[in-house]
Short mmCIF file of N, CA and C in Angstrom, two decimals:
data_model
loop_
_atom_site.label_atom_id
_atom_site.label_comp_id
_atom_site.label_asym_id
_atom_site.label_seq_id
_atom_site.Cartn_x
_atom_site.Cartn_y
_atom_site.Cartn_z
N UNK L 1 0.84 -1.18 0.00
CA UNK L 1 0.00 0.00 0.00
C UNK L 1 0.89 1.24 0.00
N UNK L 2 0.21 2.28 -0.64
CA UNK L 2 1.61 3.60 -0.70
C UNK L 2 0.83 4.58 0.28
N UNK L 3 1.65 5.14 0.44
CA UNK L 3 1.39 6.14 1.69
C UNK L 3 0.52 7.47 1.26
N UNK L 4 -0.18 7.76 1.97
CA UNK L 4 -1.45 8.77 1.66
C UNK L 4 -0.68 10.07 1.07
N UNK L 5 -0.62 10.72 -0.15
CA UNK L 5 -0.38 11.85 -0.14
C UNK L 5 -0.40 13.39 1.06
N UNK L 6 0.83 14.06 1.21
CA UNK L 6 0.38 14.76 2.14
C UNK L 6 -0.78 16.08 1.55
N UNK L 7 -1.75 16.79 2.18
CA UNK L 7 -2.45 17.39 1.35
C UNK L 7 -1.44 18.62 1.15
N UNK L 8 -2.12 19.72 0.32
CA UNK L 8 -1.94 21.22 0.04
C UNK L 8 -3.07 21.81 0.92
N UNK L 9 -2.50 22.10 2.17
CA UNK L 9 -3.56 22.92 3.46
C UNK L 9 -3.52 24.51 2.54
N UNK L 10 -4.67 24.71 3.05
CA UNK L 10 -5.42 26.50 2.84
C UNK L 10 -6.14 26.53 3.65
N UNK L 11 -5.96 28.00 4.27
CA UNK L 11 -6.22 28.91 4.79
C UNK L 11 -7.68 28.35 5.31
N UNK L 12 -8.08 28.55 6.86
CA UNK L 12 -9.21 27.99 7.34
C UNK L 12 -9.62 26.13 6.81
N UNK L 13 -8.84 25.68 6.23
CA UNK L 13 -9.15 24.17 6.00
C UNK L 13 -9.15 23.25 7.75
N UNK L 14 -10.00 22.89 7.48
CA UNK L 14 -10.66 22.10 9.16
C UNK L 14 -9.45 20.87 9.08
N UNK L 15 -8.82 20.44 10.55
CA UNK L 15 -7.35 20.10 10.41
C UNK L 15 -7.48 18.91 11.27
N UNK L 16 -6.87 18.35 11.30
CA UNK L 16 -6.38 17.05 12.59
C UNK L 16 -5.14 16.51 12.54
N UNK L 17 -4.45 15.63 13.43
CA UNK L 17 -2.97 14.80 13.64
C UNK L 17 -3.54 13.89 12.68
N UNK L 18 -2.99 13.40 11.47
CA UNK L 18 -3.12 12.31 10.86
C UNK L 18 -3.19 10.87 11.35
N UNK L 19 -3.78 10.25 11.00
CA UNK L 19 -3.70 9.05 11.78
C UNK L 19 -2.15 8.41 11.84
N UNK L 20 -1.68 8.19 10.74
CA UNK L 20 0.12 7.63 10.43
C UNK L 20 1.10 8.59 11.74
N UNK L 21 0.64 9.68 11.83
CA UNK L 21 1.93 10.70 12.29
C UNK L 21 1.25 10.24 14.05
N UNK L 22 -0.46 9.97 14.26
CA UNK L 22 -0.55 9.81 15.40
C UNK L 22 0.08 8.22 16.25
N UNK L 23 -0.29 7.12 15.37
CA UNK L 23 0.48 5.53 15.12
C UNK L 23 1.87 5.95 15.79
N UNK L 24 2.60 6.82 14.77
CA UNK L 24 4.51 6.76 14.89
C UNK L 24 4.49 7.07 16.60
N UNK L 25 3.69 7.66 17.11
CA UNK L 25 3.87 8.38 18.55
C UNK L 25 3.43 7.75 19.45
N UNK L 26 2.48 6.81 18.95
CA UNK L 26 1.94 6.18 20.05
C UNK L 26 0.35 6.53 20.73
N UNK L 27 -0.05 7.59 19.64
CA UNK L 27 -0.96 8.36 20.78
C UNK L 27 -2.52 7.98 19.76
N UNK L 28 -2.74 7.15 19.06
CA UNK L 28 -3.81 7.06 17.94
C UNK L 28 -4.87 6.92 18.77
N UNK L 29 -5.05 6.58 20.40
CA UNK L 29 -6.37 6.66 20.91
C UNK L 29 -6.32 7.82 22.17
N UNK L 30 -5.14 8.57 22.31
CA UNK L 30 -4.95 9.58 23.26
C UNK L 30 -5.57 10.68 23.14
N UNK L 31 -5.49 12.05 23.50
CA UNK L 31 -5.87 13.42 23.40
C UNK L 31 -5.29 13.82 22.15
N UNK L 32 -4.31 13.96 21.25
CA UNK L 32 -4.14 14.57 20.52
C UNK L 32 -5.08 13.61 19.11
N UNK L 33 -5.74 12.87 19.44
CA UNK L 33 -6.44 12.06 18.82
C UNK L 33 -8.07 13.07 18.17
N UNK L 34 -8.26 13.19 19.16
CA UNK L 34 -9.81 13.96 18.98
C UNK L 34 -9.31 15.47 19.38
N UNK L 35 -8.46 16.27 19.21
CA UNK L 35 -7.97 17.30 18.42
C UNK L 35 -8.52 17.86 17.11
N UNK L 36 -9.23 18.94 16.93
CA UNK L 36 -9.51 19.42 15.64
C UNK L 36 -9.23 21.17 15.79
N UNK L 37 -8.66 21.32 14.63
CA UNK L 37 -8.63 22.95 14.73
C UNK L 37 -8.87 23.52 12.95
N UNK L 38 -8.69 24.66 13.17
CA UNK L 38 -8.78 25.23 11.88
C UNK L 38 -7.53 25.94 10.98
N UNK L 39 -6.64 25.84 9.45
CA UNK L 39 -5.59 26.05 9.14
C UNK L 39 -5.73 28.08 9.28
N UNK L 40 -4.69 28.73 10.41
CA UNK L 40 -5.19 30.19 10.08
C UNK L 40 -3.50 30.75 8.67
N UNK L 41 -3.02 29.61 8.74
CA UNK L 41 -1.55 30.50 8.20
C UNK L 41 -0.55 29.06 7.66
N UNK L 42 -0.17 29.59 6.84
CA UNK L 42 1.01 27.84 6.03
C UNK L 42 2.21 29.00 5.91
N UNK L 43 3.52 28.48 5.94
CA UNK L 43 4.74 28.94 5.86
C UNK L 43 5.66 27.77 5.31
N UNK L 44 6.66 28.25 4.59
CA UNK L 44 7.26 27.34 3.78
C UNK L 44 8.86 26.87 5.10
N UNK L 45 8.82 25.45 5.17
CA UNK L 45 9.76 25.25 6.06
C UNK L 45 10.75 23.98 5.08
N UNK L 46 11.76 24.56 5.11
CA UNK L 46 12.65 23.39 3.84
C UNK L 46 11.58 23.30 2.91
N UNK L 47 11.83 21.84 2.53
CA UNK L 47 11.33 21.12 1.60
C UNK L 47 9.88 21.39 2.13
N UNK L 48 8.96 20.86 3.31
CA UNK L 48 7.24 21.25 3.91
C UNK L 48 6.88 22.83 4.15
N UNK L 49 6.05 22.42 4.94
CA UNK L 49 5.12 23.82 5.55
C UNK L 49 5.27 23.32 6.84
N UNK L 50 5.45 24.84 7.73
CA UNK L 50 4.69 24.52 8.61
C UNK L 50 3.25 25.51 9.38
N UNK L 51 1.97 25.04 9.36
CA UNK L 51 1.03 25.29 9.55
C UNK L 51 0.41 25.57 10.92
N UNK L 52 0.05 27.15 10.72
CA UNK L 52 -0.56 27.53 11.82
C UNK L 52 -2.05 27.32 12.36
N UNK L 53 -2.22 26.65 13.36
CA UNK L 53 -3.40 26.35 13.67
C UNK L 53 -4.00 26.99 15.21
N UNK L 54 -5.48 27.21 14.99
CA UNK L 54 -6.12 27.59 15.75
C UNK L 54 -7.14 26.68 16.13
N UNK L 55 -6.75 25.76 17.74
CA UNK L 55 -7.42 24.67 17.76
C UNK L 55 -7.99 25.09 18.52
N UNK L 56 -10.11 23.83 18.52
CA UNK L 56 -11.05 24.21 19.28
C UNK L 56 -10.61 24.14 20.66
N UNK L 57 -11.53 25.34 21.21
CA UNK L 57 -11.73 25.22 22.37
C UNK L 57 -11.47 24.23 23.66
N UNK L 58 -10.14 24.36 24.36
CA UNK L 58 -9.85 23.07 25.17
C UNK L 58 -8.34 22.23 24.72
N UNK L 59 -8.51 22.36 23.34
CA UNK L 59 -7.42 21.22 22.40
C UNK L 59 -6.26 22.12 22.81
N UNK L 60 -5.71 22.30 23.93
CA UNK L 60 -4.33 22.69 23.95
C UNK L 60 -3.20 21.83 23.08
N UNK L 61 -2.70 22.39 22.32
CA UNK L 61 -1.92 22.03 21.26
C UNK L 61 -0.83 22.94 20.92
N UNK L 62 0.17 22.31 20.61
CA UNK L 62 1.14 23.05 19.25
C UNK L 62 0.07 23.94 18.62
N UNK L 63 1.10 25.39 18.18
CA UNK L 63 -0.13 26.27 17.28
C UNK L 63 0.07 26.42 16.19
N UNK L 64 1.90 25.64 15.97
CA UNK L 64 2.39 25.28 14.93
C UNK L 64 3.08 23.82 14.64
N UNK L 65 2.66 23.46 13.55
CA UNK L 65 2.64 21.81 12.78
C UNK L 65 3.18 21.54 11.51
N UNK L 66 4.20 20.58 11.71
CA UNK L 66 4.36 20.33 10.08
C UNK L 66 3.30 19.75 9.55
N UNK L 67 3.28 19.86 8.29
CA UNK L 67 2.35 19.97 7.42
C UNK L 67 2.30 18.01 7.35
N UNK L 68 3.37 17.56 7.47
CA UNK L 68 3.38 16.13 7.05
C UNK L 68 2.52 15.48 8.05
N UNK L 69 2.61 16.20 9.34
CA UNK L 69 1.68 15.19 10.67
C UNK L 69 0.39 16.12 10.65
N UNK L 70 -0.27 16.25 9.74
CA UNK L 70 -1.68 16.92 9.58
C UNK L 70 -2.79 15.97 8.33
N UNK L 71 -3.95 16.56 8.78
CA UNK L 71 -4.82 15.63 8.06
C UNK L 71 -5.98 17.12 7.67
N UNK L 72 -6.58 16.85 6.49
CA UNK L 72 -7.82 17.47 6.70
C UNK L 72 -8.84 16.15 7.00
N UNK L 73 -9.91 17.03 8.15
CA UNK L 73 -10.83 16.37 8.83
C UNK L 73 -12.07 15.64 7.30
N UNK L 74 -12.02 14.17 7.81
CA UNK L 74 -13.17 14.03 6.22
C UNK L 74 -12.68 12.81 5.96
N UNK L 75 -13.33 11.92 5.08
CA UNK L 75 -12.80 11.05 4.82
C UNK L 75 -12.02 10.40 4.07
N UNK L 76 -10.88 10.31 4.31
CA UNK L 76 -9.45 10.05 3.96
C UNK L 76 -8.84 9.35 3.99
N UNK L 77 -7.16 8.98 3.74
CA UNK L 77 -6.53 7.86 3.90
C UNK L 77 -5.77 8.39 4.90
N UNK L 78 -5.32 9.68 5.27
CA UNK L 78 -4.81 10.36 6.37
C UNK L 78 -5.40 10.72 7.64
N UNK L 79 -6.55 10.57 7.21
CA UNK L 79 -7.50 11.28 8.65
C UNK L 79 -8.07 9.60 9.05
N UNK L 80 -8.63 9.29 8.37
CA UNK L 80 -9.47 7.48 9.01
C UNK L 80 -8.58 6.30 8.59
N UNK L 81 -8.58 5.54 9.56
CA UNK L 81 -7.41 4.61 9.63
C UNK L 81 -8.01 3.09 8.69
N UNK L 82 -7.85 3.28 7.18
CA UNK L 82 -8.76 2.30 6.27
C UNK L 82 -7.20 1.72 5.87
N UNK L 83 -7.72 0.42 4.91
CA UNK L 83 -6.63 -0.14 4.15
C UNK L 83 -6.97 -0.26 2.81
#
C-alpha cells in the first residue's frame, strides 16, 4: 500500500494529527487524537510547511505543525485509519 499523499492545506481548511503521524507516537487513541482545529496561516519550512493552527476550544496544542503530521478532517486515507 503507498502512503497517503500529504495534502496542500489552505487557509481555514478544518485540520487534525493524521492518523500515520498519530500511530509513529503512540498516541492514535490519546488526546491529541480527537484534536480538531482550523488552518489560520502555512509557511514554507525546507522542503514542507509549517502550519498555523487555531485549535477548538480546550485542544491545547502546538499552534504550529508540520504539514506532514496533519490531516484534513473528512474522509481520507490520512484522517481514518482504512486499508
Amino acid at each position: 500500500m503507498s502512503k497517503p499523499k500529504i495534502p496542500q492545506f489552505k487557509i481555514n481548511d478544518r485540520i487534525a494529527y493524521s492518523i500515520q503521524f498519530l500511530k509513529s507516537i503512540g498516541e492514535s487513541h490519546g488526546r491529541m487524537a480527537n484534536a480538531r482545529g482550523n488552518v489560520t496561516a502555512i509557511a514554507p519550512f525546507g522542503d514542507r510547511a509549517l502550519v498555523s493552527i487555531e485549535w477548538d476550544p480546550g485542544d491545547d496544542m502546538p499552534t504550529k505543525v508540520l504539514d506532514a503530521n496533519l490531516a484534513i478532517v473528512g474522509p481520507n486515507r490520512r484522517f481514518c485509519n482504512v486499508d
